[in-house]
mmCIF file of C-alpha atoms in Angstrom:
data_model
loop_
_atom_site.group_PDB
_atom_site.id
_atom_site.type_symbol
_atom_site.label_atom_id
_atom_site.label_comp_id
_atom_site.label_asym_id
_atom_site.label_seq_id
_atom_site.Cartn_x
_atom_site.Cartn_y
_atom_site.Cartn_z
ATOM 1 C CA MET A 1424 0.001 -0.066 0.033
ATOM 2 C CA SER A 1425 1.559 3.353 -0.789
ATOM 3 C CA ASP A 1426 1.840 6.386 1.553
ATOM 4 C CA TRP A 1427 -1.688 7.709 -0.149
ATOM 5 C CA GLY A 1428 -3.540 4.293 1.149
ATOM 6 C CA LYS A 1429 -2.525 4.765 4.821
ATOM 7 C CA GLY A 1430 -4.967 6.109 7.277
ATOM 8 C CA PHE A 1431 -7.195 6.177 10.266
ATOM 9 C CA VAL A 1432 -5.208 3.689 12.009
ATOM 10 C CA PRO A 1433 -6.738 2.643 15.469
ATOM 11 C CA ARG A 1434 -4.716 3.267 18.329
ATOM 12 C CA CYS A 1435 -6.653 1.712 21.503
ATOM 13 C CA SER A 1436 -6.119 1.917 25.097
ATOM 14 C CA THR A 1437 -3.143 -0.325 25.040
ATOM 15 C CA MET A 1438 -1.174 2.141 23.287
ATOM 16 C CA ARG A 1439 -1.806 5.133 25.157
ATOM 17 C CA ARG A 1440 1.605 6.311 25.764
ATOM 18 C CA SER A 1441 2.146 6.141 22.084
ATOM 19 C CA MET A 1442 -0.913 8.013 21.379
ATOM 20 C CA GLN A 1443 0.072 11.028 23.669
ATOM 21 C CA ALA A 1444 3.533 11.479 21.874
ATOM 22 C CA THR A 1445 1.893 11.456 18.653
ATOM 23 C CA LYS A 1446 -0.800 13.669 19.972
ATOM 24 C CA ASN A 1447 1.886 16.326 21.255
ATOM 25 C CA SER A 1448 4.076 16.015 18.539
ATOM 26 C CA GLY A 1449 2.514 15.613 15.050
ATOM 27 C CA PRO A 1450 0.894 18.765 14.450
ATOM 28 C CA ARG A 1451 3.887 20.853 15.258
ATOM 29 C CA PHE A 1452 6.232 18.639 13.044
ATOM 30 C CA GLY A 1453 3.814 18.882 10.425
ATOM 31 C CA ILE A 1454 3.463 22.641 10.548
ATOM 32 C CA LEU A 1455 7.109 22.795 10.600
ATOM 33 C CA PHE A 1456 7.886 20.839 8.055
ATOM 34 C CA SER A 1457 5.156 22.036 5.460
ATOM 35 C CA SER A 1458 6.705 25.671 6.353
ATOM 36 C CA ILE A 1459 10.175 24.490 5.460
ATOM 37 C CA VAL A 1460 9.019 23.007 2.362
ATOM 38 C CA LEU A 1461 7.177 25.891 1.363
ATOM 39 C CA VAL A 1462 9.954 28.432 2.032
ATOM 40 C CA MET A 1463 12.288 26.377 -0.030
ATOM 41 C CA GLY A 1464 10.031 26.268 -3.016
ATOM 42 C CA VAL A 1465 9.352 30.124 -2.992
ATOM 43 C CA CYS A 1466 13.214 30.894 -2.805
ATOM 44 C CA THR A 1467 13.961 28.036 -5.339
ATOM 45 C CA PHE A 1468 11.090 28.918 -7.923
ATOM 46 C CA SER A 1469 10.209 32.689 -7.308
ATOM 47 C CA VAL A 1470 13.099 33.851 -9.595
ATOM 48 C CA ASN A 1471 11.334 31.957 -12.727
ATOM 49 C CA ALA A 1472 7.932 33.433 -12.388
ATOM 50 C CA ILE A 1473 6.338 33.404 -15.452
ATOM 51 C CA ALA A 1474 2.753 34.650 -16.382
ATOM 52 C CA HIS A 1475 -0.201 35.227 -13.957
ATOM 53 C CA CYS A 1476 -2.242 32.005 -13.655
ATOM 54 C CA GLU A 1477 -5.638 33.918 -14.607
ATOM 55 C CA THR A 1478 -7.739 31.486 -16.963
ATOM 56 C CA PRO A 1479 -7.947 32.796 -20.127
ATOM 57 C CA THR A 1480 -11.113 33.023 -22.206
ATOM 58 C CA PRO A 1481 -11.522 29.897 -24.155
ATOM 59 C CA LYS A 1482 -11.943 30.404 -27.916
ATOM 60 C CA GLY A 1483 -14.463 27.560 -28.271
ATOM 61 C CA PRO A 1484 -16.362 24.612 -26.652
ATOM 62 C CA GLU A 1485 -14.391 22.859 -24.065
ATOM 63 C CA PRO A 1486 -15.004 19.633 -22.128
ATOM 64 C CA PHE A 1487 -17.067 19.315 -18.970
ATOM 65 C CA LYS A 1488 -15.064 19.964 -15.756
ATOM 66 C CA GLN A 1489 -15.465 18.026 -12.284
ATOM 67 C CA LEU A 1490 -15.555 21.512 -10.416
ATOM 68 C CA ARG A 1491 -18.847 23.131 -12.531
ATOM 69 C CA TYR A 1492 -17.411 26.532 -11.613
ATOM 70 C CA ASP A 1493 -14.364 26.330 -13.275
ATOM 71 C CA GLU A 1494 -16.408 26.268 -16.659
ATOM 72 C CA ASN A 1495 -16.157 29.671 -18.676
ATOM 73 C CA TYR A 1496 -18.848 30.305 -21.412
ATOM 74 C CA SER A 1497 -18.024 33.910 -21.495
ATOM 75 C CA TYR A 1498 -17.174 33.448 -25.181
ATOM 76 C CA LEU A 1499 -20.398 32.755 -26.110
ATOM 77 C CA GLY A 1500 -20.499 36.228 -26.014
ATOM 78 C CA ASP A 1501 -19.675 36.205 -29.523
ATOM 79 C CA GLU A 1502 -22.428 35.045 -31.559
ATOM 80 C CA LYS A 1503 -20.706 33.425 -34.477
ATOM 81 C CA LEU A 1504 -19.505 30.921 -31.714
ATOM 82 C CA ARG A 1505 -23.007 29.829 -30.540
ATOM 83 C CA THR A 1506 -23.268 26.628 -32.520
ATOM 84 C CA GLU A 1507 -24.997 24.113 -30.038
ATOM 85 C CA ALA A 1508 -28.662 24.060 -29.311
ATOM 86 C CA LEU A 1509 -27.764 24.473 -25.454
ATOM 87 C CA ASP A 1510 -25.567 27.465 -26.000
ATOM 88 C CA ARG A 1511 -28.645 29.506 -25.451
ATOM 89 C CA ILE A 1512 -28.918 28.779 -21.620
ATOM 90 C CA LYS A 1513 -24.973 28.304 -21.091
ATOM 91 C CA TYR A 1514 -24.689 31.986 -21.695
ATOM 92 C CA ILE A 1515 -28.010 34.409 -21.232
ATOM 93 C CA PRO A 1516 -26.843 38.016 -21.772
ATOM 94 C CA LEU A 1517 -28.228 40.505 -18.963
ATOM 95 C CA ASN A 1518 -26.983 43.899 -20.365
ATOM 96 C CA ARG A 1519 -26.364 45.135 -23.647
ATOM 97 C CA SER A 1520 -22.439 44.867 -23.219
ATOM 98 C CA GLY A 1521 -22.478 41.255 -22.236
ATOM 99 C CA THR A 1522 -20.483 41.626 -19.360
ATOM 100 C CA ALA A 1523 -23.277 40.359 -17.264
ATOM 101 C CA TYR A 1524 -24.618 37.175 -18.074
ATOM 102 C CA LEU A 1525 -26.421 34.055 -16.370
ATOM 103 C CA SER A 1526 -25.335 30.429 -17.476
ATOM 104 C CA ILE A 1527 -27.398 27.267 -16.713
ATOM 105 C CA GLY A 1528 -26.036 23.624 -16.348
ATOM 106 C CA GLY A 1529 -26.784 20.376 -14.706
ATOM 107 C CA GLU A 1530 -25.765 16.750 -14.660
ATOM 108 C CA ILE A 1531 -27.718 13.180 -14.210
ATOM 109 C CA ARG A 1532 -25.905 10.257 -13.303
ATOM 110 C CA GLU A 1533 -27.370 6.952 -13.546
ATOM 111 C CA ARG A 1534 -25.263 3.632 -12.007
ATOM 112 C CA TYR A 1535 -25.868 0.269 -11.149
ATOM 113 C CA GLU A 1536 -23.900 -1.481 -8.648
ATOM 114 C CA ILE A 1537 -24.057 -5.159 -7.214
ATOM 115 C CA PHE A 1538 -21.620 -6.426 -4.544
ATOM 116 C CA GLN A 1539 -20.687 -10.105 -3.543
ATOM 117 C CA ASN A 1540 -19.474 -11.072 0.057
ATOM 118 C CA ARG A 1541 -19.703 -7.175 0.855
ATOM 119 C CA THR A 1542 -20.002 -8.367 4.750
ATOM 120 C CA TRP A 1543 -17.178 -11.033 4.749
ATOM 121 C CA GLY A 1544 -20.119 -13.351 5.059
ATOM 122 C CA ALA A 1545 -21.570 -11.761 8.069
ATOM 123 C CA ASP A 1546 -24.657 -11.356 6.303
ATOM 124 C CA PRO A 1547 -27.010 -13.606 3.811
ATOM 125 C CA PRO A 1548 -25.521 -13.874 0.403
ATOM 126 C CA ASP A 1549 -27.405 -11.039 -1.762
ATOM 127 C CA ASP A 1550 -27.045 -11.098 -5.352
ATOM 128 C CA ASN A 1551 -29.134 -8.384 -6.081
ATOM 129 C CA GLY A 1552 -27.851 -4.880 -6.917
ATOM 130 C CA TYR A 1553 -28.902 -1.295 -6.584
ATOM 131 C CA LEU A 1554 -29.125 1.932 -8.467
ATOM 132 C CA LEU A 1555 -27.870 4.896 -7.610
ATOM 133 C CA GLN A 1556 -29.262 8.119 -9.258
ATOM 134 C CA ARG A 1557 -27.454 11.758 -9.156
ATOM 135 C CA TYR A 1558 -29.347 14.837 -10.043
ATOM 136 C CA MET A 1559 -27.524 18.274 -10.127
ATOM 137 C CA LEU A 1560 -28.454 22.029 -11.555
ATOM 138 C CA HIS A 1561 -26.555 25.007 -10.760
ATOM 139 C CA SER A 1562 -26.793 28.395 -12.019
ATOM 140 C CA ASP A 1563 -23.624 30.904 -12.662
ATOM 141 C CA LEU A 1564 -24.242 34.585 -12.294
ATOM 142 C CA HIS A 1565 -21.704 36.945 -13.360
ATOM 143 C CA LEU A 1566 -22.116 40.824 -12.485
ATOM 144 C CA GLY A 1567 -19.357 42.230 -14.465
ATOM 145 C CA SER A 1568 -15.427 41.090 -14.378
ATOM 146 C CA ARG A 1569 -15.434 41.356 -10.327
ATOM 147 C CA VAL A 1570 -18.815 39.621 -8.660
ATOM 148 C CA ARG A 1571 -20.187 36.583 -9.290
ATOM 149 C CA PHE A 1572 -22.909 34.419 -7.517
ATOM 150 C CA PHE A 1573 -22.742 30.297 -7.869
ATOM 151 C CA PHE A 1574 -25.497 28.302 -6.822
ATOM 152 C CA GLN A 1575 -26.025 24.046 -7.098
ATOM 153 C CA LEU A 1576 -28.600 21.619 -5.812
ATOM 154 C CA LYS A 1577 -28.087 18.160 -5.607
ATOM 155 C CA SER A 1578 -30.649 15.080 -5.374
ATOM 156 C CA GLY A 1579 -28.766 11.575 -4.683
ATOM 157 C CA LEU A 1580 -31.316 8.730 -4.712
ATOM 158 C CA ALA A 1581 -30.476 4.863 -3.865
ATOM 159 C CA SER A 1582 -33.006 2.253 -5.076
ATOM 160 C CA GLY A 1583 -33.054 -1.004 -4.042
ATOM 161 C CA GLU A 1584 -30.256 -0.992 -1.383
ATOM 162 C CA LEU A 1585 -31.313 -2.098 1.972
ATOM 163 C CA THR A 1586 -28.428 -0.525 3.863
ATOM 164 C CA VAL A 1587 -27.790 2.868 2.321
ATOM 165 C CA ARG A 1588 -24.099 4.423 2.853
ATOM 166 C CA PRO A 1589 -24.131 8.031 4.037
ATOM 167 C CA PRO A 1590 -22.560 9.365 1.127
ATOM 168 C CA ASP A 1591 -25.094 7.637 -1.174
ATOM 169 C CA LYS A 1592 -28.574 9.252 -0.575
ATOM 170 C CA ASP A 1593 -29.625 12.837 -0.181
ATOM 171 C CA LYS A 1594 -32.972 13.598 -1.751
ATOM 172 C CA LEU A 1595 -32.394 17.260 -2.147
ATOM 173 C CA ASP A 1596 -29.998 19.764 -0.655
ATOM 174 C CA VAL A 1597 -27.836 22.662 -1.637
ATOM 175 C CA ASN A 1598 -24.306 21.532 -2.871
ATOM 176 C CA GLN A 1599 -23.001 24.994 -3.605
ATOM 177 C CA GLY A 1600 -23.869 28.481 -3.112
ATOM 178 C CA PHE A 1601 -21.094 30.966 -2.589
ATOM 179 C CA MET A 1602 -20.099 34.529 -3.935
ATOM 180 C CA ASP A 1603 -17.022 35.786 -5.626
ATOM 181 C CA ILE A 1604 -15.520 39.043 -5.139
ATOM 182 C CA ASP A 1605 -12.366 40.367 -7.121
ATOM 183 C CA LEU A 1606 -10.790 42.482 -4.353
ATOM 184 C CA ILE A 1607 -8.532 44.620 -6.386
ATOM 185 C CA GLY A 1608 -9.615 44.055 -10.352
ATOM 186 C CA ASN A 1609 -6.307 44.320 -11.703
ATOM 187 C CA SER A 1610 -5.842 42.258 -15.000
ATOM 188 C CA ASP A 1611 -2.502 41.096 -13.949
ATOM 189 C CA ARG A 1612 -3.157 40.324 -10.476
ATOM 190 C CA GLN A 1613 -6.073 38.395 -9.021
ATOM 191 C CA VAL A 1614 -6.948 38.554 -5.163
ATOM 192 C CA VAL A 1615 -10.603 36.734 -5.012
ATOM 193 C CA LEU A 1616 -12.370 36.144 -2.052
ATOM 194 C CA ARG A 1617 -15.046 33.304 -2.007
ATOM 195 C CA VAL A 1618 -17.758 32.798 0.692
ATOM 196 C CA GLY A 1619 -20.063 30.102 1.021
ATOM 197 C CA ARG A 1620 -20.667 26.602 0.465
ATOM 198 C CA GLN A 1621 -18.084 25.099 -2.247
ATOM 199 C CA GLU A 1622 -16.709 22.117 -3.563
ATOM 200 C CA LEU A 1623 -12.629 22.205 -3.017
ATOM 201 C CA GLN A 1624 -10.463 19.997 -5.262
ATOM 202 C CA PHE A 1625 -6.734 20.016 -5.074
ATOM 203 C CA GLY A 1626 -3.690 18.176 -7.238
ATOM 204 C CA SER A 1627 -4.849 14.406 -8.068
ATOM 205 C CA SER A 1628 -7.607 14.516 -5.454
ATOM 206 C CA ARG A 1629 -6.416 11.892 -3.518
ATOM 207 C CA ILE A 1630 -6.507 14.057 -0.152
ATOM 208 C CA VAL A 1631 -8.752 16.967 -0.810
ATOM 209 C CA SER A 1632 -11.624 16.045 -3.214
ATOM 210 C CA ALA A 1633 -15.170 16.763 -4.177
ATOM 211 C CA ARG A 1634 -15.964 13.071 -3.764
ATOM 212 C CA GLU A 1635 -16.660 12.180 -7.363
ATOM 213 C CA GLY A 1636 -16.942 8.420 -6.995
ATOM 214 C CA PRO A 1637 -19.833 7.923 -4.460
ATOM 215 C CA ASN A 1638 -23.837 9.034 -5.275
ATOM 216 C CA VAL A 1639 -23.299 12.331 -3.326
ATOM 217 C CA ARG A 1640 -20.480 14.750 -3.840
ATOM 218 C CA GLN A 1641 -18.735 16.643 -0.773
ATOM 219 C CA SER A 1642 -18.996 20.207 0.012
ATOM 220 C CA PHE A 1643 -17.408 22.331 2.354
ATOM 221 C CA ASP A 1644 -18.897 26.060 4.299
ATOM 222 C CA GLY A 1645 -16.533 28.876 4.489
ATOM 223 C CA PHE A 1646 -14.154 31.447 3.234
ATOM 224 C CA ARG A 1647 -11.127 30.608 0.306
ATOM 225 C CA LEU A 1648 -8.845 33.419 -0.721
ATOM 226 C CA SER A 1649 -7.581 32.806 -3.790
ATOM 227 C CA ILE A 1650 -4.239 34.870 -4.767
ATOM 228 C CA CYS A 1651 -2.832 34.651 -8.332
ATOM 229 C CA ASP A 1652 0.095 36.698 -9.328
ATOM 230 C CA ALA A 1653 3.432 36.180 -11.350
ATOM 231 C CA GLY A 1654 3.158 32.665 -11.980
ATOM 232 C CA TRP A 1655 2.234 31.626 -8.606
ATOM 233 C CA LYS A 1656 -1.614 30.585 -7.412
ATOM 234 C CA LEU A 1657 -2.047 30.768 -3.280
ATOM 235 C CA ASP A 1658 -5.129 29.295 -1.817
ATOM 236 C CA LEU A 1659 -5.588 30.223 1.813
ATOM 237 C CA LEU A 1660 -8.786 28.185 3.491
ATOM 238 C CA ALA A 1661 -10.640 28.242 6.492
ATOM 239 C CA THR A 1662 -13.900 25.912 6.199
ATOM 240 C CA ARG A 1663 -15.721 23.155 7.844
ATOM 241 C CA PRO A 1664 -17.114 19.758 5.729
ATOM 242 C CA VAL A 1665 -20.922 19.548 5.370
ATOM 243 C CA GLU A 1666 -22.236 16.437 6.968
ATOM 244 C CA THR A 1667 -24.504 14.544 4.212
ATOM 245 C CA ASN A 1668 -27.943 13.810 5.542
ATOM 246 C CA THR A 1669 -30.469 11.651 3.559
ATOM 247 C CA GLY A 1670 -33.875 14.229 3.994
ATOM 248 C CA TYR A 1671 -34.518 17.203 2.368
ATOM 249 C CA PHE A 1672 -32.166 20.544 2.862
ATOM 250 C CA ASP A 1673 -31.025 19.156 6.479
ATOM 251 C CA ASP A 1674 -27.137 19.381 5.757
ATOM 252 C CA SER A 1675 -25.136 21.313 8.011
ATOM 253 C CA PRO A 1676 -21.715 21.988 8.432
ATOM 254 C CA ASP A 1677 -19.732 19.676 11.005
ATOM 255 C CA HIS A 1678 -19.056 22.340 13.954
ATOM 256 C CA THR A 1679 -16.957 19.361 15.460
ATOM 257 C CA ARG A 1680 -13.996 19.777 12.729
ATOM 258 C CA SER A 1681 -12.452 22.377 11.308
ATOM 259 C CA PHE A 1682 -10.582 22.429 7.636
ATOM 260 C CA TRP A 1683 -8.178 25.151 7.169
ATOM 261 C CA GLY A 1684 -5.007 25.577 5.295
ATOM 262 C CA LEU A 1685 -2.606 26.524 2.486
ATOM 263 C CA TYR A 1686 -1.809 25.647 -0.844
ATOM 264 C CA ALA A 1687 0.322 27.071 -3.653
ATOM 265 C CA VAL A 1688 0.850 26.300 -7.089
ATOM 266 C CA HIS A 1689 3.657 27.516 -9.418
ATOM 267 C CA SER A 1690 4.690 26.657 -13.074
ATOM 268 C CA VAL A 1691 7.999 25.857 -13.912
ATOM 269 C CA PRO A 1692 8.867 26.662 -17.569
ATOM 270 C CA PHE A 1693 11.935 24.769 -17.926
ATOM 271 C CA LEU A 1694 10.208 21.456 -16.738
ATOM 272 C CA SER A 1695 7.083 20.123 -18.669
ATOM 273 C CA ARG A 1696 5.664 18.008 -16.069
ATOM 274 C CA THR A 1697 6.928 18.532 -12.384
ATOM 275 C CA ARG A 1698 6.266 16.973 -8.864
ATOM 276 C CA GLY A 1699 4.839 18.868 -5.938
ATOM 277 C CA THR A 1700 4.674 17.999 -2.428
ATOM 278 C CA PHE A 1701 1.024 18.073 -0.415
ATOM 279 C CA ARG A 1702 0.973 17.068 3.226
ATOM 280 C CA SER A 1703 -2.082 16.953 5.534
ATOM 281 C CA ARG A 1704 -3.478 15.348 8.843
ATOM 282 C CA ASN A 1705 -6.317 13.969 9.878
ATOM 283 C CA ARG A 1706 -7.311 13.736 13.738
ATOM 284 C CA THR A 1707 -10.355 12.118 15.141
ATOM 285 C CA ARG A 1708 -11.301 11.145 18.788
ATOM 286 C CA ASN A 1709 -13.147 9.020 20.803
ATOM 287 C CA LYS A 1710 -13.994 6.456 17.886
ATOM 288 C CA ALA A 1711 -15.347 3.065 18.784
ATOM 289 C CA PHE A 1712 -13.145 0.075 17.125
ATOM 290 C CA ASN A 1713 -13.810 -3.304 18.263
ATOM 291 C CA ARG A 1714 -15.881 -2.413 20.801
ATOM 292 C CA SER A 1715 -12.994 -0.743 22.407
ATOM 293 C CA ALA A 1716 -12.420 3.539 22.583
ATOM 294 C CA CYS A 1717 -9.631 4.341 20.090
ATOM 295 C CA VAL A 1718 -8.255 7.326 18.840
ATOM 296 C CA ALA A 1719 -7.850 7.330 14.833
ATOM 297 C CA ALA A 1720 -5.140 9.366 13.034
ATOM 298 C CA SER A 1721 -4.343 9.957 9.705
ATOM 299 C CA SER A 1722 -1.465 11.898 8.018
ATOM 300 C CA GLY A 1723 0.541 11.581 4.895
ATOM 301 C CA SER A 1724 2.970 13.288 2.466
ATOM 302 C CA GLY A 1725 3.489 12.636 -1.506
ATOM 303 C CA LEU A 1726 4.429 13.779 -4.420
ATOM 304 C CA GLN A 1727 2.128 14.381 -7.805
ATOM 305 C CA LEU A 1728 2.529 14.809 -11.484
ATOM 306 C CA ARG A 1729 0.845 18.069 -12.422
ATOM 307 C CA GLY A 1730 2.774 20.317 -14.641
ATOM 308 C CA SER A 1731 3.647 22.766 -11.977
ATOM 309 C CA LEU A 1732 5.096 22.751 -8.568
ATOM 310 C CA SER A 1733 2.516 22.202 -5.756
ATOM 311 C CA VAL A 1734 3.321 22.843 -2.152
ATOM 312 C CA GLY A 1735 0.938 23.133 0.612
ATOM 313 C CA SER A 1736 -0.369 22.270 4.249
ATOM 314 C CA VAL A 1737 -3.998 21.578 5.085
ATOM 315 C CA TRP A 1738 -4.869 20.242 8.347
ATOM 316 C CA LEU A 1739 -8.398 18.465 9.125
ATOM 317 C CA ARG A 1740 -8.904 18.249 13.005
ATOM 318 C CA SER A 1741 -11.668 17.227 15.296
ATOM 319 C CA TYR A 1742 -11.909 18.685 18.852
#
C-alpha cells in the first residue's frame, strides 16, 4: 500500500503512551515541515516566475469539468460561436455589453452496483444490486468581471439498497452556494474572496476532493482566498466539511471539525511535468473500534505529477 493509502490507523487503550506522543508532537512537526518546504519552494522558484495564472477566455467549446464552477462560457458572447442548441442557456446576456450574464447547467448520472461478499460473510448472500441516481442543477451569475454568484442543487437517490451508505443518499439539498469578489480588479493580478458553501479539490484529489466516486458529492462551508500573481496561485482556506444527511435541505456544517490550510502552485517553465509536495493531517477522537475506545489519526505526504510545483499544508481536526 502506498503512503496515500495509509490512514485512520486505530490506536486503542493499550497504546496510550504512543498516542500521547503523537498528539503532542504531530501537528507541530507537520506545520514545521510544511513551512520549511514552502519557504524552500518560494526561494527556489520565484526567480522563474512567469505569466499570471488567470484562466484565459476559451476560444470555443471545452469539455465539462468536475468542478462546474471552473467552466467559462463568456466566449459565447460572440454570436458566431453559438453553434449548439443549448448555447442559449449556457450564456444568457443580462446587459447590452454582455459583461453580465447567466449560465445554467446540470448533470444526470445513473449507476447500477452489485457487491458479492460485501460484509465478509456476516450477512446472508445477496445477489441483488441497486441503482444510484444523481441529479444536479446549477446557475452561474456574473455581474461584471468582479462579482459572481454560483448556486447548485443536488439530489442523490438509492433504489434497492437495504443499507444505504451515508454518501449515497441525499434527497435534496444545496451542494454549493457562494459569492466571489475580486478585491482589486487588476488584469495582471487577482485576489478573489469566495464566501459560502463550495467544493474543494486540489492536485490529483487523493487528499482533498469533491468526492466524485460516491453518489453524493462533498462540499465545505467557509472562506477561500485565492491569490494569482507572477505565475503563483495561493489558496488560503478556512472551512468546515458539510455533513451529508438523507432528508430535504438538512445538510449542515460539522461543527466538531475544521478544515483549514494553505495550498500553493507555481508553473515551472523549464520542466514540462514536475512533482509537488502536499501534506495533510486528520485527527478524530473517541471513535469506537472493536468495542474499545480508540483514537483514529491519519497523516500523509506525497508527490504529484501536475505540470507545476504544488506546495501546501492542509489540516483537518476534530475537537
